Short mmCIF file of C-alpha atoms in Angstrom, two decimals:
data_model
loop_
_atom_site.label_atom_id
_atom_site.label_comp_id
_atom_site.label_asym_id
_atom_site.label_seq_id
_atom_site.Cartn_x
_atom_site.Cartn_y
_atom_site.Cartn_z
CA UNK A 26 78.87 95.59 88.38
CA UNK A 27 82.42 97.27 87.94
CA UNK A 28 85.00 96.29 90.39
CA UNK A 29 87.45 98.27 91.30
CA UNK A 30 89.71 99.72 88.90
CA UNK A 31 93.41 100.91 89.16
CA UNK A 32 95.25 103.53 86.63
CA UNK A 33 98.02 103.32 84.80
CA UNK A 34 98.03 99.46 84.46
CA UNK A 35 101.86 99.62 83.92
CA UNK A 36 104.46 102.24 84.68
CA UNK A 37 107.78 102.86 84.00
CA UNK A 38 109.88 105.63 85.62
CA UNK A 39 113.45 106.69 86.17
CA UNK A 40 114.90 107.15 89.45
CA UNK A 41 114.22 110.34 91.06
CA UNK A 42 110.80 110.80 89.34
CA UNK A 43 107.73 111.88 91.36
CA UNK A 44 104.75 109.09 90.31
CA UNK A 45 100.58 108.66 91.22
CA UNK A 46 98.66 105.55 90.88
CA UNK A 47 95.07 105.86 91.24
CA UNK A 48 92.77 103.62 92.67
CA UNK A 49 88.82 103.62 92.13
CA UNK A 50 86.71 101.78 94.43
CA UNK A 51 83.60 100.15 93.64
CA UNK A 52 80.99 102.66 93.96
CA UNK A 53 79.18 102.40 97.54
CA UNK A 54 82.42 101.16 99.03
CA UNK A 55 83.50 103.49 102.17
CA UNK A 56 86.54 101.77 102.58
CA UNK A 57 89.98 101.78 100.47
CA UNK A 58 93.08 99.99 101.35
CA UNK A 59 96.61 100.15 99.43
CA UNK A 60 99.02 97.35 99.48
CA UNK A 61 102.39 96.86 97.88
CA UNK A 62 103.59 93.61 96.20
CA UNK A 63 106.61 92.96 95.31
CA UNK A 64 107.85 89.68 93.47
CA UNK A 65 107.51 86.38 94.70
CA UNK A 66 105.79 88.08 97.99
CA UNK A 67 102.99 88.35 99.63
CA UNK A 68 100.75 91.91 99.60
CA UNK A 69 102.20 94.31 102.23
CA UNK A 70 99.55 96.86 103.94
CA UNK A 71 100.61 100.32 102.79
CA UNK A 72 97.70 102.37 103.89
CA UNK A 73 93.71 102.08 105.13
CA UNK A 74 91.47 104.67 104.74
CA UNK A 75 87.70 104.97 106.01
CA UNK A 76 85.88 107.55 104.23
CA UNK A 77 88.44 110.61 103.33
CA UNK A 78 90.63 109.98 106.23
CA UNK A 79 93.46 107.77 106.53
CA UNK A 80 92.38 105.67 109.44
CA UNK A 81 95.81 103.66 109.81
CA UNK A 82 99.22 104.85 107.89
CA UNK A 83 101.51 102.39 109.75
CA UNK A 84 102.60 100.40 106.21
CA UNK A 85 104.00 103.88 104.71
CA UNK A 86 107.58 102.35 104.93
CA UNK A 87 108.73 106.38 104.40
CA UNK A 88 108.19 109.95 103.76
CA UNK A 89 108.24 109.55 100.14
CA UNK A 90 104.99 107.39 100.22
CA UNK A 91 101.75 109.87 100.71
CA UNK A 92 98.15 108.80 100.02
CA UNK A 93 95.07 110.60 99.64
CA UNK A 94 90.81 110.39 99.54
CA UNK A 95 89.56 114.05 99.62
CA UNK A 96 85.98 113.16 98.38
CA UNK A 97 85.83 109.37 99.55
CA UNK A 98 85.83 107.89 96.76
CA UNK A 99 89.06 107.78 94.42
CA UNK A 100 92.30 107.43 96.12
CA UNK A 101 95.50 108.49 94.35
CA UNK A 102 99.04 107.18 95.81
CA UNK A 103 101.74 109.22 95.30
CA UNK A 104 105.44 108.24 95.65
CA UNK A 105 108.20 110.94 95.70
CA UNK A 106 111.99 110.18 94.45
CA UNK A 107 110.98 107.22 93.54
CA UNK A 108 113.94 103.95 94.31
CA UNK A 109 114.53 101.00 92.39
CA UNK A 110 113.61 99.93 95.56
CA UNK A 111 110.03 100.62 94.71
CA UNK A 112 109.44 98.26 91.68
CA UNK A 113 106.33 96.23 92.63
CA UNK A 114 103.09 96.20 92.04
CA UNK A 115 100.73 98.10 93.81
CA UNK A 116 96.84 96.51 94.95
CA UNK A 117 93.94 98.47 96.07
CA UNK A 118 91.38 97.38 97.55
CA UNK A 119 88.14 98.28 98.65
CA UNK A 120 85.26 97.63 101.11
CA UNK A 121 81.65 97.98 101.97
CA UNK A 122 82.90 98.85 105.62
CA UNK A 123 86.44 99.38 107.18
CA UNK A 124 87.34 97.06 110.18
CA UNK A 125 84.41 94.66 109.98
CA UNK A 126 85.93 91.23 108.74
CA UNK A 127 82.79 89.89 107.67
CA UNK A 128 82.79 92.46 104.46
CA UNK A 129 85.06 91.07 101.84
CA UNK A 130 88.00 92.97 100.58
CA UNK A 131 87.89 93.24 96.45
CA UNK A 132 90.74 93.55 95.11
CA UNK A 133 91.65 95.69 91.76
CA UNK A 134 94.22 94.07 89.26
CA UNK A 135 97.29 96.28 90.43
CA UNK A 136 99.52 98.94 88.67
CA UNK A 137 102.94 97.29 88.18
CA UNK A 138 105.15 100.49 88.88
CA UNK A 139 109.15 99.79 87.71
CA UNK A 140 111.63 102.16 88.72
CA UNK A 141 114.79 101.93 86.47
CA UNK B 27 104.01 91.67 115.09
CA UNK B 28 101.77 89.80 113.15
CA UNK B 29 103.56 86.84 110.72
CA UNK B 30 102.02 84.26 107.96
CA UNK B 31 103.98 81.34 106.87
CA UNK B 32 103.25 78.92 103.84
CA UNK B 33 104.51 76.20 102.48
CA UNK B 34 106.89 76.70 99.75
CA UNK B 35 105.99 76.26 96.49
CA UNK B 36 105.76 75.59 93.83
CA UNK B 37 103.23 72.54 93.80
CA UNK B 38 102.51 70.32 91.12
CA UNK B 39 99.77 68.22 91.00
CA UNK B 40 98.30 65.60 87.81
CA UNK B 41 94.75 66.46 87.85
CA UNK B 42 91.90 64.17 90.50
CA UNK B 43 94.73 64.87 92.90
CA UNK B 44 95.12 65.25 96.93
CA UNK B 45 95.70 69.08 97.74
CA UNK B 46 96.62 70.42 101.08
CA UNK B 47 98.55 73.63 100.97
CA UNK B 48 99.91 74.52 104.47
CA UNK B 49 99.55 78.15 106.58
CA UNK B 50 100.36 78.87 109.83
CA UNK B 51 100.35 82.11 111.86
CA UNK B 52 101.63 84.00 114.62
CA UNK B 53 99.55 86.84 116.22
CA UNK B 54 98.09 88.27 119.45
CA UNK B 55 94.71 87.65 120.12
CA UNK B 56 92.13 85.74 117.75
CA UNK B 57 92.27 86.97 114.18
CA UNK B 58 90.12 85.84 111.63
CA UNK B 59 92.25 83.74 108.92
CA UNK B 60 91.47 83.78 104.65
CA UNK B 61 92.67 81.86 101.39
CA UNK B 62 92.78 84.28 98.67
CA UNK B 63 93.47 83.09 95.35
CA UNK B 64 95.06 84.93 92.20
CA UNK B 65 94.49 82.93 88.99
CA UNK B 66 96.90 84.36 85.77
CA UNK B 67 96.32 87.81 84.49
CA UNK B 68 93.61 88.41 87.48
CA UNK B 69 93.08 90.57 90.33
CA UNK B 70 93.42 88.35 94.11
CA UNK B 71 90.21 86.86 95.00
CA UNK B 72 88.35 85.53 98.26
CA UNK B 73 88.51 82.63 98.31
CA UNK B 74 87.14 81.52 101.89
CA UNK B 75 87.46 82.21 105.94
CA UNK B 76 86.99 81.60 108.87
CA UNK B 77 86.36 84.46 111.73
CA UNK B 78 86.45 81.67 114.97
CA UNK B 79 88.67 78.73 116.37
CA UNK B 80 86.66 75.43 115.09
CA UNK B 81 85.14 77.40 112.21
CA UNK B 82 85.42 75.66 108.90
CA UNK B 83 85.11 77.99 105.55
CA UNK B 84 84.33 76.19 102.00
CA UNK B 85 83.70 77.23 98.71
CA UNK B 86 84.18 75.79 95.32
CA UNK B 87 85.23 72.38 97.09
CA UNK B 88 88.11 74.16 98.89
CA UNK B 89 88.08 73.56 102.69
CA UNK B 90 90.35 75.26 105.34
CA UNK B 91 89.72 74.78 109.45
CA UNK B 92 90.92 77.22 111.60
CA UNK B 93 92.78 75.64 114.43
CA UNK B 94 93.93 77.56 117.70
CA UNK B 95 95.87 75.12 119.31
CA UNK B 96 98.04 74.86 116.15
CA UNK B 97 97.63 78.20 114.98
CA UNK B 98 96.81 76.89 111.79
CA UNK B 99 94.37 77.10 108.62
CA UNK B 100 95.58 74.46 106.34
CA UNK B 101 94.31 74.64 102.95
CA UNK B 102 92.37 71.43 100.97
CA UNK B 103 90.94 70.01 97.97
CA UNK B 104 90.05 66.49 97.55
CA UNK B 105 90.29 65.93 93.95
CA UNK B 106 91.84 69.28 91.92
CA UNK B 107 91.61 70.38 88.84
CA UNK B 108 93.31 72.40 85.94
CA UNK B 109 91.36 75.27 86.30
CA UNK B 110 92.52 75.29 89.77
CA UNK B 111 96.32 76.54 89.13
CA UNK B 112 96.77 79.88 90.46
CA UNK B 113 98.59 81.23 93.37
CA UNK B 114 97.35 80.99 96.71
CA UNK B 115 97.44 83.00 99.90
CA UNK B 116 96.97 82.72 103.20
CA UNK B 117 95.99 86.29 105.60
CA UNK B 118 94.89 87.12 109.13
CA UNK B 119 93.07 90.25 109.95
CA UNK B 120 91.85 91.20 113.08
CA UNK B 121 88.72 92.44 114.39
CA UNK B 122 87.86 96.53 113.86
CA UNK B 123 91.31 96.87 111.82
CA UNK B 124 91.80 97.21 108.00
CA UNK B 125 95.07 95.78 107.94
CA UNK B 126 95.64 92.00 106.81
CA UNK B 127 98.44 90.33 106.65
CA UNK B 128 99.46 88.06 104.17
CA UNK B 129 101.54 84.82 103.30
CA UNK B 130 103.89 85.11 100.60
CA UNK B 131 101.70 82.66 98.42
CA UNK B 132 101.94 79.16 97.24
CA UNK B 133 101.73 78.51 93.41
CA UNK B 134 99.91 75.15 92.74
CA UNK B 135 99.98 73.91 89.07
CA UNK B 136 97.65 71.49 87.78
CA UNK B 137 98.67 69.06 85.16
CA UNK B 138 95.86 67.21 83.10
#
C-alpha cells in the first residue's frame, strides 16, 4: 500500500518568506509526527499529533513554526519568516496509534526546505 | 533530558565483515531503544527494537541487546554486505509518548 507521502519534495525560499510542507499519512494511521533534520544530524521531534490535536508541541523551537491536522488526516507545517537557520529537511511520520511503542513509526522521504 | 550517542562514523567495511556499530543513551526511566536505517535516496526505516532490559531485537541478520546496566544497545552483523551501506540510527522512546529521540547516525559503507 502507499506510505506516507510528503509535498514539495524540494524547496527553495528566500529569507523572510512564509513556507508549508505537507505531510500525508498512510491512510488508517491516527497518528502524525514531524521531525526536522538537519545535515549530518540526527531527526529532531518538532511536533506529535493524535488525531486533529497536537498532543505534544515541545520540539517547536519558536513562534514561527505552527502545525496543523483539522480533519486527522493530512498535516501541513507551516514556517513563518523563514531563517537560513531553517535549511533541513523535514520527516513525517506516521502511526497506527500515538504513544504505544509497539506500533512502528513509517517514515515519509522528507521535503528538503533551503532557505537562501 | 533525553540524549543518544553513536559512534562516529564513517565506517568502512570489505564485504563478509565484523559489524558492531555502537549507541548509548541517557534517560529517566526505561525507554524502549530502535536501529533505524536510511539506505540512499530512501525514506528512514525500522530496522529493529527492543521495548525491555535483556530483550534482544533481530531482523535481516542485524542484532542489537538492550543493556540497562550499560545503558546500551550496540548494533551487530556478523558477516555484512554491500547492500548493507546506509546510514544508521540509534532512538529511545518512551512508553505513552510520541516523541523519540535520535542519534545523529553512523554511515557504514560496504566495499565488495
Amino acid at each position: 500500500g502507499a506510505g506516507v507521502s510528503q509535498t514539495p519534495s524540494n524547496k527553495v525560499t528566500e529569507k523572510g518568506k512564509y513556507v508549508e510542507l505537507r505531510c500525508d499519512p498512510i491512510s488508517g494511521h491516527t497518528a502524525l509526527y514531524w521531525y526536522r533534520q538537519s545535515l549530518g544530524q540526527g531527526p529532531e521531534f518538532l511536533i506529535y499529533f493524535q488525531g486533529t490535536g497536537a498532543a505534544d508541541d515541545s520540539g517547536l523551537p519558536n513562534d514561527r513554526f505552527f502545525a496543523v491536522r483539522p480533519e486527522g488526516s493530512v498535516s501541513t507545517l507551516k514556517i513563518q519568516r523563514t531563517e537560513r537557520g531553517d535549511s533541513a529537511v523535514y520527516l513525517c511520520a506516521s502511526s497506527t496509534q500515538g504513544t504505544s511503542v509497539y506500533y512502528e513509526q513509517y517514515f515519509g522521504p522528507g521535503t528538503r526546505l533551503t532557505v537562501t | 533530558g533525553d540524549s543518544v550517542t553513536q559512534m562516529e562514523g564513517p565506517v568502512t567495511l570489505s564485504e563478509e565483515a565484523f559489524l558492531t556499530i555502537n549507541c548509548t543513551y541517557t534517560a529517566t526511566g526505561y525507554p524502549s531503544l530502535f536501529w533505524y536505517v536510511q539506505y540512499p535516496g530512501e525514506g528512514l526505516q525500522l530496522l529493529l527494537k527492543a521495548t525491555k532490559a535483556d530483550d534482544k531485537g533481530s531482523n535481516k541478520g542485524f542484532e542489537a541487546t538492550y543493556r540497562k546496566e550499560t545503558t546500551s544497545f550496540h548494533l551487530e552483523k556478523g558477516s555484512v554486505q554491500v547492500s548493507d551501506s546506509a546510514v544508521y540510527f540509534c532512538a529511545l522512546r518512551h512508553t505513552n509518548a510520541g516523541k523519540s529521540t535520535f542519534g545523529d547516525g553512523t554511515t557504514l559503507t560496504v566495499k565488495p
